[in-house]
PDB file of N, CA and C in Angstrom:
ATOM      1  N   ILE A1354       3.435  20.931 -42.599  1.00 52.00           N
ATOM      2  CA  ILE A1354       2.714  21.547 -41.604  1.00 52.00           C
ATOM      3  C   ILE A1354       1.837  20.310 -40.902  1.00 52.00           C
ATOM      4  N   ASP A1355       1.019  19.742 -41.674  1.00 56.00           N
ATOM      5  CA  ASP A1355       0.372  18.545 -41.240  1.00 56.00           C
ATOM      6  C   ASP A1355       1.087  17.620 -40.518  1.00 56.00           C
ATOM      7  N   ASP A1356       2.225  17.227 -41.112  1.00 56.00           N
ATOM      8  CA  ASP A1356       3.020  16.189 -40.424  1.00 56.00           C
ATOM      9  C   ASP A1356       3.562  16.806 -39.097  1.00 56.00           C
ATOM     10  N   GLY A1357       3.928  18.003 -38.866  1.00 51.00           N
ATOM     11  CA  GLY A1357       4.311  18.605 -37.684  1.00 51.00           C
ATOM     12  C   GLY A1357       3.353  18.416 -36.514  1.00 51.00           C
ATOM     13  N   ASP A1358       2.032  18.795 -37.243  1.00 58.00           N
ATOM     14  CA  ASP A1358       0.970  18.717 -36.008  1.00 58.00           C
ATOM     15  C   ASP A1358       0.694  17.302 -35.537  1.00 58.00           C
ATOM     16  N   ASP A1359       0.786  16.316 -36.580  1.00 63.00           N
ATOM     17  CA  ASP A1359       0.593  14.839 -36.273  1.00 63.00           C
ATOM     18  C   ASP A1359       1.574  14.398 -35.214  1.00 63.00           C
ATOM     19  N   TYR A1360       2.954  14.943 -35.316  1.00 60.00           N
ATOM     20  CA  TYR A1360       4.070  14.555 -34.593  1.00 60.00           C
ATOM     21  C   TYR A1360       3.595  15.161 -33.113  1.00 60.00           C
ATOM     22  N   ASP A1361       3.371  16.401 -33.084  1.00 64.00           N
ATOM     23  CA  ASP A1361       3.112  16.873 -31.778  1.00 64.00           C
ATOM     24  C   ASP A1361       1.991  16.395 -31.114  1.00 64.00           C
ATOM     25  N   GLU A1362       0.957  15.821 -31.717  1.00 65.00           N
ATOM     26  CA  GLU A1362      -0.256  15.118 -31.160  1.00 65.00           C
ATOM     27  C   GLU A1362       0.385  13.878 -30.651  1.00 65.00           C
ATOM     28  N   VAL A1363       1.134  13.109 -31.384  1.00 61.00           N
ATOM     29  CA  VAL A1363       1.768  11.719 -30.970  1.00 61.00           C
ATOM     30  C   VAL A1363       2.549  12.011 -29.785  1.00 61.00           C
ATOM     31  N   VAL A1364       3.579  13.172 -29.710  1.00 61.00           N
ATOM     32  CA  VAL A1364       4.299  13.308 -28.587  1.00 61.00           C
ATOM     33  C   VAL A1364       3.382  13.700 -27.415  1.00 61.00           C
ATOM     34  N   ALA A1365       2.269  14.420 -27.574  1.00 62.00           N
ATOM     35  CA  ALA A1365       1.382  14.599 -26.466  1.00 62.00           C
ATOM     36  C   ALA A1365       0.925  13.374 -25.716  1.00 62.00           C
ATOM     37  N   ASP A1366       0.488  12.434 -26.784  1.00 64.00           N
ATOM     38  CA  ASP A1366      -0.133  11.177 -26.419  1.00 64.00           C
ATOM     39  C   ASP A1366       0.926  10.439 -25.635  1.00 64.00           C
ATOM     40  N   MET A1367       2.224  10.310 -26.059  1.00 59.00           N
ATOM     41  CA  MET A1367       3.142   9.395 -25.408  1.00 59.00           C
ATOM     42  C   MET A1367       3.525  10.141 -23.939  1.00 59.00           C
ATOM     43  N   ASN A1368       3.449  11.526 -24.089  1.00 62.00           N
ATOM     44  CA  ASN A1368       3.605  11.967 -22.639  1.00 62.00           C
ATOM     45  C   ASN A1368       2.521  11.660 -21.744  1.00 62.00           C
ATOM     46  N   SER A1369       1.172  11.778 -22.096  1.00 64.00           N
ATOM     47  CA  SER A1369       0.223  11.628 -21.383  1.00 64.00           C
ATOM     48  C   SER A1369       0.204  10.112 -20.839  1.00 64.00           C
ATOM     49  N   GLU A1370       0.519   9.168 -21.785  1.00 65.00           N
ATOM     50  CA  GLU A1370       0.704   7.702 -21.290  1.00 65.00           C
ATOM     51  C   GLU A1370       1.800   7.484 -20.342  1.00 65.00           C
ATOM     52  N   SER A1371       2.865   8.142 -20.597  1.00 65.00           N
ATOM     53  CA  SER A1371       4.092   7.886 -19.793  1.00 65.00           C
ATOM     54  C   SER A1371       3.659   8.516 -18.477  1.00 65.00           C
ATOM     55  N   PHE A1372       3.006   9.640 -18.410  1.00 62.00           N
ATOM     56  CA  PHE A1372       2.647  10.199 -17.223  1.00 62.00           C
ATOM     57  C   PHE A1372       1.855   9.495 -16.271  1.00 62.00           C
ATOM     58  N   ALA A1373       0.643   8.841 -17.110  1.00 65.00           N
ATOM     59  CA  ALA A1373      -0.208   7.871 -16.496  1.00 65.00           C
ATOM     60  C   ALA A1373       0.482   6.785 -15.792  1.00 65.00           C
ATOM     61  N   VAL A1374       1.461   6.091 -16.477  1.00 66.00           N
ATOM     62  CA  VAL A1374       2.319   4.807 -16.146  1.00 66.00           C
ATOM     63  C   VAL A1374       3.071   5.359 -14.852  1.00 66.00           C
ATOM     64  N   MET A1375       3.698   6.658 -15.083  1.00 63.00           N
ATOM     65  CA  MET A1375       4.525   7.053 -13.688  1.00 63.00           C
ATOM     66  C   MET A1375       3.586   7.197 -12.449  1.00 63.00           C
ATOM     67  N   THR A1376       2.298   7.747 -12.646  1.00 67.00           N
ATOM     68  CA  THR A1376       1.489   7.916 -11.598  1.00 67.00           C
ATOM     69  C   THR A1376       0.954   6.504 -11.050  1.00 67.00           C
ATOM     70  N   ARG A1377       0.777   5.647 -12.103  1.00 69.00           N
ATOM     71  CA  ARG A1377       0.327   4.365 -11.404  1.00 69.00           C
ATOM     72  C   ARG A1377       1.527   3.681 -10.674  1.00 69.00           C
ATOM     73  N   GLU A1378       2.881   3.782 -11.368  1.00 70.00           N
ATOM     74  CA  GLU A1378       3.915   3.143 -10.394  1.00 70.00           C
ATOM     75  C   GLU A1378       4.079   3.939  -9.180  1.00 70.00           C
ATOM     76  N   GLN A1379       3.861   5.157  -9.232  1.00 69.00           N
ATOM     77  CA  GLN A1379       3.926   5.985  -7.870  1.00 69.00           C
ATOM     78  C   GLN A1379       3.011   5.444  -6.943  1.00 69.00           C
ATOM     79  N   THR A1380       1.792   5.298  -7.182  1.00 68.00           N
ATOM     80  CA  THR A1380       0.587   4.696  -6.544  1.00 68.00           C
ATOM     81  C   THR A1380       1.025   3.472  -5.934  1.00 68.00           C
ATOM     82  N   HIS A1381       1.477   2.406  -6.815  1.00 65.00           N
ATOM     83  CA  HIS A1381       1.606   1.270  -6.408  1.00 65.00           C
ATOM     84  C   HIS A1381       2.782   1.095  -5.414  1.00 65.00           C
ATOM     85  N   GLN A1382       3.758   2.044  -5.414  1.00 66.00           N
ATOM     86  CA  GLN A1382       4.841   2.159  -4.675  1.00 66.00           C
ATOM     87  C   GLN A1382       4.498   2.668  -3.244  1.00 66.00           C
ATOM     88  N   ARG A1383       3.458   3.705  -3.439  1.00 62.00           N
ATOM     89  CA  ARG A1383       3.002   4.174  -2.011  1.00 62.00           C
ATOM     90  C   ARG A1383       2.043   3.104  -1.419  1.00 62.00           C
ATOM     91  N   GLU A1384       1.358   2.287  -2.267  1.00 62.00           N
ATOM     92  CA  GLU A1384       0.640   1.317  -1.532  1.00 62.00           C
ATOM     93  C   GLU A1384       1.488   0.123  -0.910  1.00 62.00           C
ATOM     94  N   LYS A1385       2.680  -0.077  -1.492  1.00 64.00           N
ATOM     95  CA  LYS A1385       3.578  -0.991  -0.923  1.00 64.00           C
ATOM     96  C   LYS A1385       4.222  -0.388   0.316  1.00 64.00           C
ATOM     97  N   VAL A1386       4.543   0.748   0.357  1.00 61.00           N
ATOM     98  CA  VAL A1386       5.134   1.553   1.460  1.00 61.00           C
ATOM     99  C   VAL A1386       4.142   1.497   2.503  1.00 61.00           C
ATOM    100  N   THR A1387       2.942   1.763   2.408  1.00 59.00           N
ATOM    101  CA  THR A1387       1.860   2.182   3.371  1.00 59.00           C
ATOM    102  C   THR A1387       1.329   0.823   3.998  1.00 59.00           C
ATOM    103  N   GLN A1388       1.234   0.006   3.040  1.00 59.00           N
ATOM    104  CA  GLN A1388       0.570  -1.372   3.554  1.00 59.00           C
ATOM    105  C   GLN A1388       1.598  -2.013   4.710  1.00 59.00           C
ATOM    106  N   PRO A1389       2.666  -2.135   4.564  1.00 58.00           N
ATOM    107  CA  PRO A1389       3.673  -2.554   5.763  1.00 58.00           C
ATOM    108  C   PRO A1389       3.647  -1.808   6.782  1.00 58.00           C
ATOM    109  N   LEU A1390       3.501  -0.646   6.591  1.00 57.00           N
ATOM    110  CA  LEU A1390       3.463   0.302   7.668  1.00 57.00           C
ATOM    111  C   LEU A1390       2.240  -0.048   8.513  1.00 57.00           C
ATOM    112  N   LYS A1391       1.150   0.115   7.968  1.00 59.00           N
ATOM    113  CA  LYS A1391      -0.158  -0.297   8.640  1.00 59.00           C
ATOM    114  C   LYS A1391       0.044  -1.598   9.292  1.00 59.00           C
ATOM    115  N   LYS A1392       0.480  -2.714   8.791  1.00 58.00           N
ATOM    116  CA  LYS A1392       0.545  -3.972   9.234  1.00 58.00           C
ATOM    117  C   LYS A1392       1.503  -4.090  10.406  1.00 58.00           C
ATOM    118  N   SER A1393       2.690  -3.338  10.440  1.00 56.00           N
ATOM    119  CA  SER A1393       3.523  -3.122  11.522  1.00 56.00           C
ATOM    120  C   SER A1393       2.996  -2.398  12.663  1.00 56.00           C
ATOM    121  N   LYS A1394       2.272  -1.515  12.416  1.00 56.00           N
ATOM    122  CA  LYS A1394       1.365  -0.776  13.232  1.00 56.00           C
ATOM    123  C   LYS A1394       0.360  -1.523  14.124  1.00 56.00           C
ATOM    124  N   GLU A1395      -0.342  -2.250  13.316  1.00 54.00           N
ATOM    125  CA  GLU A1395      -1.445  -3.203  13.824  1.00 54.00           C
ATOM    126  C   GLU A1395      -0.972  -4.323  14.547  1.00 54.00           C
ATOM    127  N   GLN A1396       0.009  -4.829  14.027  1.00 54.00           N
ATOM    128  CA  GLN A1396       0.708  -6.293  14.816  1.00 54.00           C
ATOM    129  C   GLN A1396       0.994  -5.858  16.182  1.00 54.00           C
ATOM    130  N   PRO A1397       2.063  -4.814  16.292  1.00 53.00           N
ATOM    131  CA  PRO A1397       2.399  -4.701  17.857  1.00 53.00           C
ATOM    132  C   PRO A1397       1.136  -4.367  18.800  1.00 53.00           C
ATOM    133  N   ALA A1398       0.056  -3.601  18.124  1.00 52.00           N
ATOM    134  CA  ALA A1398      -1.109  -3.227  18.951  1.00 52.00           C
ATOM    135  C   ALA A1398      -1.871  -4.472  19.128  1.00 52.00           C
ATOM    136  N   THR A1399      -2.062  -5.414  18.192  1.00 53.00           N
ATOM    137  CA  THR A1399      -2.820  -6.530  18.493  1.00 53.00           C
ATOM    138  C   THR A1399      -2.152  -7.739  19.184  1.00 53.00           C
ATOM    139  N   ILE A1400      -0.853  -7.874  18.938  1.00 53.00           N
ATOM    140  CA  ILE A1400      -0.141  -8.974  19.641  1.00 53.00           C
ATOM    141  C   ILE A1400      -0.321  -8.770  21.104  1.00 53.00           C
ATOM    142  N   PRO A1401      -0.013  -7.756  21.646  1.00 54.00           N
ATOM    143  CA  PRO A1401      -0.050  -7.549  23.168  1.00 54.00           C
ATOM    144  C   PRO A1401      -1.459  -7.684  23.572  1.00 54.00           C
ATOM    145  N   VAL A1402      -2.482  -7.334  22.661  1.00 54.00           N
ATOM    146  CA  VAL A1402      -3.823  -7.679  23.318  1.00 54.00           C
ATOM    147  C   VAL A1402      -4.073  -8.923  23.468  1.00 54.00           C
ATOM    148  N   ILE A1403      -3.694  -9.715  22.222  1.00 52.00           N
ATOM    149  CA  ILE A1403      -3.992 -11.219  22.298  1.00 52.00           C
ATOM    150  C   ILE A1403      -3.091 -11.824  23.390  1.00 52.00           C
ATOM    151  N   ALA A1404      -2.043 -11.451  23.744  1.00 53.00           N
ATOM    152  CA  ALA A1404      -1.106 -11.949  24.948  1.00 53.00           C
ATOM    153  C   ALA A1404      -1.903 -11.611  26.189  1.00 53.00           C
ATOM    154  N   LYS A1405      -2.487 -10.399  26.359  1.00 53.00           N
ATOM    155  CA  LYS A1405      -3.068 -10.288  27.603  1.00 53.00           C
ATOM    156  C   LYS A1405      -4.476 -11.090  27.900  1.00 53.00           C
ATOM    157  N   ARG A1406      -4.982 -11.174  26.617  1.00 53.00           N
ATOM    158  CA  ARG A1406      -6.272 -11.989  26.556  1.00 53.00           C
ATOM    159  C   ARG A1406      -5.816 -13.515  26.841  1.00 53.00           C
ATOM    160  N   GLY A1407      -4.743 -13.856  26.357  1.00 51.00           N
ATOM    161  CA  GLY A1407      -4.514 -15.426  26.321  1.00 51.00           C
ATOM    162  C   GLY A1407      -3.857 -15.577  27.669  1.00 51.00           C
ATOM    163  N   SER A1408      -3.174 -14.668  28.291  1.00 54.00           N
ATOM    164  CA  SER A1408      -2.566 -14.955  29.640  1.00 54.00           C
ATOM    165  C   SER A1408      -3.537 -15.312  30.485  1.00 54.00           C
ATOM    166  N   PRO A1409      -4.731 -14.685  30.926  1.00 55.00           N
ATOM    167  CA  PRO A1409      -5.515 -14.788  31.897  1.00 55.00           C
ATOM    168  C   PRO A1409      -6.464 -15.975  31.684  1.00 55.00           C
ATOM    169  N   LEU A1410      -6.646 -16.533  30.449  1.00 54.00           N
ATOM    170  CA  LEU A1410      -7.480 -17.627  30.097  1.00 54.00           C
ATOM    171  C   LEU A1410      -6.736 -18.824  30.582  1.00 54.00           C
ATOM    172  N   PRO A1411      -5.409 -19.118  30.481  1.00 54.00           N
ATOM    173  CA  PRO A1411      -4.831 -20.307  31.020  1.00 54.00           C
ATOM    174  C   PRO A1411      -4.951 -20.370  32.392  1.00 54.00           C
ATOM    175  N   THR A1412      -4.656 -19.078  32.939  1.00 54.00           N
ATOM    176  CA  THR A1412      -4.617 -19.199  34.544  1.00 54.00           C
ATOM    177  C   THR A1412      -6.149 -19.202  35.274  1.00 54.00           C
ATOM    178  N   SER A1413      -7.040 -18.798  34.403  1.00 53.00           N
ATOM    179  CA  SER A1413      -8.476 -18.940  34.989  1.00 53.00           C
ATOM    180  C   SER A1413      -8.916 -20.432  34.651  1.00 53.00           C
ATOM    181  N   SER A1414      -8.433 -20.767  33.809  1.00 52.00           N
ATOM    182  CA  SER A1414      -8.881 -22.337  33.394  1.00 52.00           C
ATOM    183  C   SER A1414      -8.022 -23.382  34.217  1.00 52.00           C
ATOM    184  N   ALA A1415      -6.755 -22.948  34.538  1.00 52.00           N
ATOM    185  CA  ALA A1415      -5.932 -23.992  35.307  1.00 52.00           C
ATOM    186  C   ALA A1415      -6.519 -24.196  36.568  1.00 52.00           C
ATOM    187  N   PRO A1416      -6.899 -23.408  37.542  1.00 52.00           N
ATOM    188  CA  PRO A1416      -7.494 -23.607  38.859  1.00 52.00           C
ATOM    189  C   PRO A1416      -8.647 -24.362  38.587  1.00 52.00           C
ATOM    190  N   LYS A1417      -9.412 -24.249  37.611  1.00 52.00           N
ATOM    191  CA  LYS A1417     -10.747 -24.944  37.503  1.00 52.00           C
ATOM    192  C   LYS A1417     -10.267 -26.525  37.202  1.00 52.00           C
TER     193      LYS A1417
END
């Protein structure tokens, strides 16, 4: 009976550890998926702004 209880505890510990590892992997996968999306959303928004800011600068400095 004692051996059975110990086995159950070990299985519970293994399940909890594997569950923690799975959640960590899922969070890492979510971060990998969300980070590129954030970058892709930010880049198209910032690139046109830089182009708009950069285009008037040469034109304003050219006549000078």
